[in-house]
């Protein structure tokens, strides 16, 4: 199945917000999976109610880091956020840097370890590569746990050097 991937930081400009809604509706009508990365805790804070409604009604898979999901629910701990988002949409994928990630579906929760990295050089692009690995797995009929493992592999490659582009062919890592 095809996936449309949307970036939450585009919620700020009004024209871009309309485009996100239109893209999500077109993707859903075409039978695609709609995924959204929250992208920025400050943008989440500015548009909390609207974003919650958008995710509940138009998004199948939500990607967020700890800070972003806590901002969305105005909670102080990660565990509180996990409890809050259980029924938000089909799958919620929460990244936690070196701690790994948590994938929440209606019937299960998967805790995924971060891939070991000799040294973290630059985290630019880690969230995008995580999402790319996850969605690659999903579109290749992998289960959610396997998707999370592929995502961790992608993220670990990108943080081991400067820049947001992989330095090795990602397919060589899986």
Tab-separated table of C-alpha atoms in Angstrom:
chain	number	residue	atom	x	y	z
A	1	UNK	CA	0.000	0.000	0.000
A	2	UNK	CA	1.203	3.522	-0.764
A	3	UNK	CA	1.930	6.083	1.954
A	4	UNK	CA	1.666	9.864	1.956
A	5	UNK	CA	4.128	11.419	4.417
A	6	UNK	CA	3.325	14.893	5.752
A	7	UNK	CA	5.475	17.226	7.883
A	8	UNK	CA	3.822	18.950	10.842
A	9	UNK	CA	5.985	22.067	10.766
A	10	UNK	CA	4.084	23.022	7.596
A	11	UNK	CA	1.049	23.674	9.801
A	12	UNK	CA	2.251	27.247	10.465
A	13	UNK	CA	1.684	28.921	7.047
A	14	UNK	CA	-2.104	28.986	6.356
A	15	UNK	CA	-1.676	28.032	2.695
A	16	UNK	CA	0.504	25.057	3.607
A	17	UNK	CA	-2.003	23.909	6.242
A	18	UNK	CA	-4.758	23.865	3.608
A	19	UNK	CA	-2.450	21.889	1.320
A	20	UNK	CA	-1.788	19.304	4.074
A	21	UNK	CA	-5.510	18.805	4.644
A	22	UNK	CA	-6.133	18.529	0.891
A	23	UNK	CA	-3.229	16.067	0.478
A	24	UNK	CA	-4.449	13.924	3.384
A	25	UNK	CA	-7.982	13.815	1.982
A	26	UNK	CA	-6.755	12.979	-1.543
A	27	UNK	CA	-4.484	10.229	-0.196
A	28	UNK	CA	-7.284	8.706	1.885
A	29	UNK	CA	-9.658	8.822	-1.087
A	30	UNK	CA	-7.006	6.999	-3.154
A	31	UNK	CA	-6.747	4.300	-0.476
A	32	UNK	CA	-3.334	5.395	0.743
A	33	UNK	CA	-2.007	5.428	4.285
A	34	UNK	CA	-1.631	8.973	5.641
A	35	UNK	CA	1.334	9.579	7.934
A	36	UNK	CA	2.341	12.746	9.736
A	37	UNK	CA	5.523	13.726	11.541
A	38	UNK	CA	4.877	16.368	14.192
A	39	UNK	CA	8.370	17.778	13.463
A	40	UNK	CA	8.507	20.631	15.966
A	41	UNK	CA	7.281	20.947	19.585
A	42	UNK	CA	6.833	24.731	19.221
A	43	UNK	CA	4.600	24.329	16.170
A	44	UNK	CA	2.638	21.679	18.109
A	45	UNK	CA	2.213	24.101	21.017
A	46	UNK	CA	0.924	26.834	18.674
A	47	UNK	CA	-1.640	24.572	16.969
A	48	UNK	CA	-2.353	21.867	19.562
A	49	UNK	CA	-6.147	21.558	19.180
A	50	UNK	CA	-6.120	21.743	15.387
A	51	UNK	CA	-3.312	19.189	15.126
A	52	UNK	CA	-5.065	16.790	17.508
A	53	UNK	CA	-8.207	16.970	15.391
A	54	UNK	CA	-6.239	16.519	12.170
A	55	UNK	CA	-4.464	13.441	13.531
A	56	UNK	CA	-7.658	11.905	14.946
A	57	UNK	CA	-9.632	12.349	11.726
A	58	UNK	CA	-7.096	12.217	8.896
A	59	UNK	CA	-3.889	10.452	9.987
A	60	UNK	CA	-3.206	6.709	10.150
A	61	UNK	CA	0.396	6.818	11.399
A	62	UNK	CA	1.792	9.568	13.620
A	63	UNK	CA	5.529	10.072	14.161
A	64	UNK	CA	6.649	12.216	17.104
A	65	UNK	CA	9.557	12.512	19.471
A	66	UNK	CA	9.209	12.717	23.266
A	67	UNK	CA	9.096	16.502	23.365
A	68	UNK	CA	6.508	16.755	20.581
A	69	UNK	CA	4.091	14.167	22.005
A	70	UNK	CA	4.315	15.714	25.481
A	71	UNK	CA	3.599	19.113	23.935
A	72	UNK	CA	0.590	17.702	22.076
A	73	UNK	CA	-0.966	16.449	25.313
A	74	UNK	CA	0.444	19.054	27.731
A	75	UNK	CA	1.869	16.324	29.947
A	76	UNK	CA	5.098	16.275	31.935
A	77	UNK	CA	6.202	12.671	31.354
A	78	UNK	CA	6.644	10.368	28.413
A	79	UNK	CA	4.590	7.639	30.141
A	80	UNK	CA	1.626	10.012	30.488
A	81	UNK	CA	1.875	10.837	26.773
A	82	UNK	CA	1.947	7.131	25.872
A	83	UNK	CA	-1.271	6.564	27.845
A	84	UNK	CA	-2.941	9.576	26.216
A	85	UNK	CA	-2.175	8.636	22.625
A	86	UNK	CA	-3.220	4.972	22.721
A	87	UNK	CA	-6.392	5.555	20.649
A	88	UNK	CA	-5.249	8.633	18.750
A	89	UNK	CA	-4.859	6.911	15.362
A	90	UNK	CA	-3.968	3.463	13.958
A	91	UNK	CA	-0.272	3.613	14.869
A	92	UNK	CA	1.691	6.117	16.953
A	93	UNK	CA	5.473	5.951	16.643
A	94	UNK	CA	7.391	7.764	19.371
A	95	UNK	CA	11.147	8.266	19.117
A	96	UNK	CA	13.359	8.745	22.170
A	97	UNK	CA	16.874	9.263	20.826
A	98	UNK	CA	19.413	6.935	22.431
A	99	UNK	CA	16.646	5.268	24.476
A	100	UNK	CA	15.092	3.903	21.270
A	101	UNK	CA	11.441	4.139	20.313
A	102	UNK	CA	7.955	2.992	21.218
A	103	UNK	CA	5.350	1.901	18.683
A	104	UNK	CA	1.735	1.924	19.847
A	105	UNK	CA	-1.093	0.240	17.978
A	106	UNK	CA	-4.615	-0.447	19.190
A	107	UNK	CA	-3.686	-3.935	20.344
A	108	UNK	CA	0.003	-3.751	21.245
A	109	UNK	CA	2.984	-1.682	22.307
A	110	UNK	CA	6.470	-2.417	20.999
A	111	UNK	CA	9.620	-1.094	22.638
A	112	UNK	CA	12.438	-0.870	20.102
A	113	UNK	CA	16.056	-0.448	21.173
A	114	UNK	CA	18.214	2.135	19.462
A	115	UNK	CA	20.911	0.639	17.242
A	116	UNK	CA	24.335	0.970	18.851
A	117	UNK	CA	26.418	3.812	17.421
A	118	UNK	CA	30.128	4.357	18.138
A	119	UNK	CA	29.574	8.087	18.489
A	120	UNK	CA	26.720	10.477	17.819
A	121	UNK	CA	28.094	13.177	15.529
A	122	UNK	CA	24.995	15.015	14.254
A	123	UNK	CA	21.304	14.234	14.826
A	124	UNK	CA	20.123	16.236	11.795
A	125	UNK	CA	17.863	13.990	9.725
A	126	UNK	CA	17.521	11.245	12.350
A	127	UNK	CA	13.725	11.624	12.597
A	128	UNK	CA	13.297	11.616	8.825
A	129	UNK	CA	15.510	8.552	8.373
A	130	UNK	CA	13.660	6.815	11.191
A	131	UNK	CA	10.338	7.498	9.453
A	132	UNK	CA	11.792	6.416	6.091
A	133	UNK	CA	12.967	3.093	7.527
A	134	UNK	CA	9.636	2.518	9.265
A	135	UNK	CA	7.587	3.281	6.160
A	136	UNK	CA	9.910	1.183	3.980
A	137	UNK	CA	9.195	-1.750	6.281
A	138	UNK	CA	5.470	-1.063	6.272
A	139	UNK	CA	5.288	-0.922	2.475
A	140	UNK	CA	7.264	-4.190	2.307
A	141	UNK	CA	4.773	-6.097	4.483
A	142	UNK	CA	6.925	-6.109	7.641
A	143	UNK	CA	5.238	-6.213	11.044
A	144	UNK	CA	5.371	-3.154	13.301
A	145	UNK	CA	8.294	-4.466	15.348
A	146	UNK	CA	10.342	-5.121	12.193
A	147	UNK	CA	9.400	-1.644	10.912
A	148	UNK	CA	10.781	-0.174	14.128
A	149	UNK	CA	14.016	-2.138	13.797
A	150	UNK	CA	14.513	-0.951	10.197
A	151	UNK	CA	13.770	2.595	11.357
A	152	UNK	CA	16.419	2.385	14.085
A	153	UNK	CA	18.991	1.144	11.574
A	154	UNK	CA	18.296	4.129	9.288
A	155	UNK	CA	18.465	6.622	12.152
A	156	UNK	CA	21.718	5.135	13.497
A	157	UNK	CA	23.443	5.579	10.147
A	158	UNK	CA	22.514	9.242	9.844
A	159	UNK	CA	23.643	10.263	13.351
A	160	UNK	CA	27.113	8.750	12.926
A	161	UNK	CA	28.287	11.555	10.599
A	162	UNK	CA	27.617	15.198	9.695
A	163	UNK	CA	24.784	15.937	7.291
A	164	UNK	CA	21.317	14.552	6.699
A	165	UNK	CA	22.178	12.235	3.793
A	166	UNK	CA	23.288	8.631	4.273
A	167	UNK	CA	26.947	7.916	3.488
A	168	UNK	CA	26.314	4.260	2.731
A	169	UNK	CA	23.644	2.563	0.663
A	170	UNK	CA	20.905	1.952	3.238
A	171	UNK	CA	19.982	-1.392	1.685
A	172	UNK	CA	23.466	-2.622	2.675
A	173	UNK	CA	22.516	-2.201	6.353
A	174	UNK	CA	19.477	-4.502	6.358
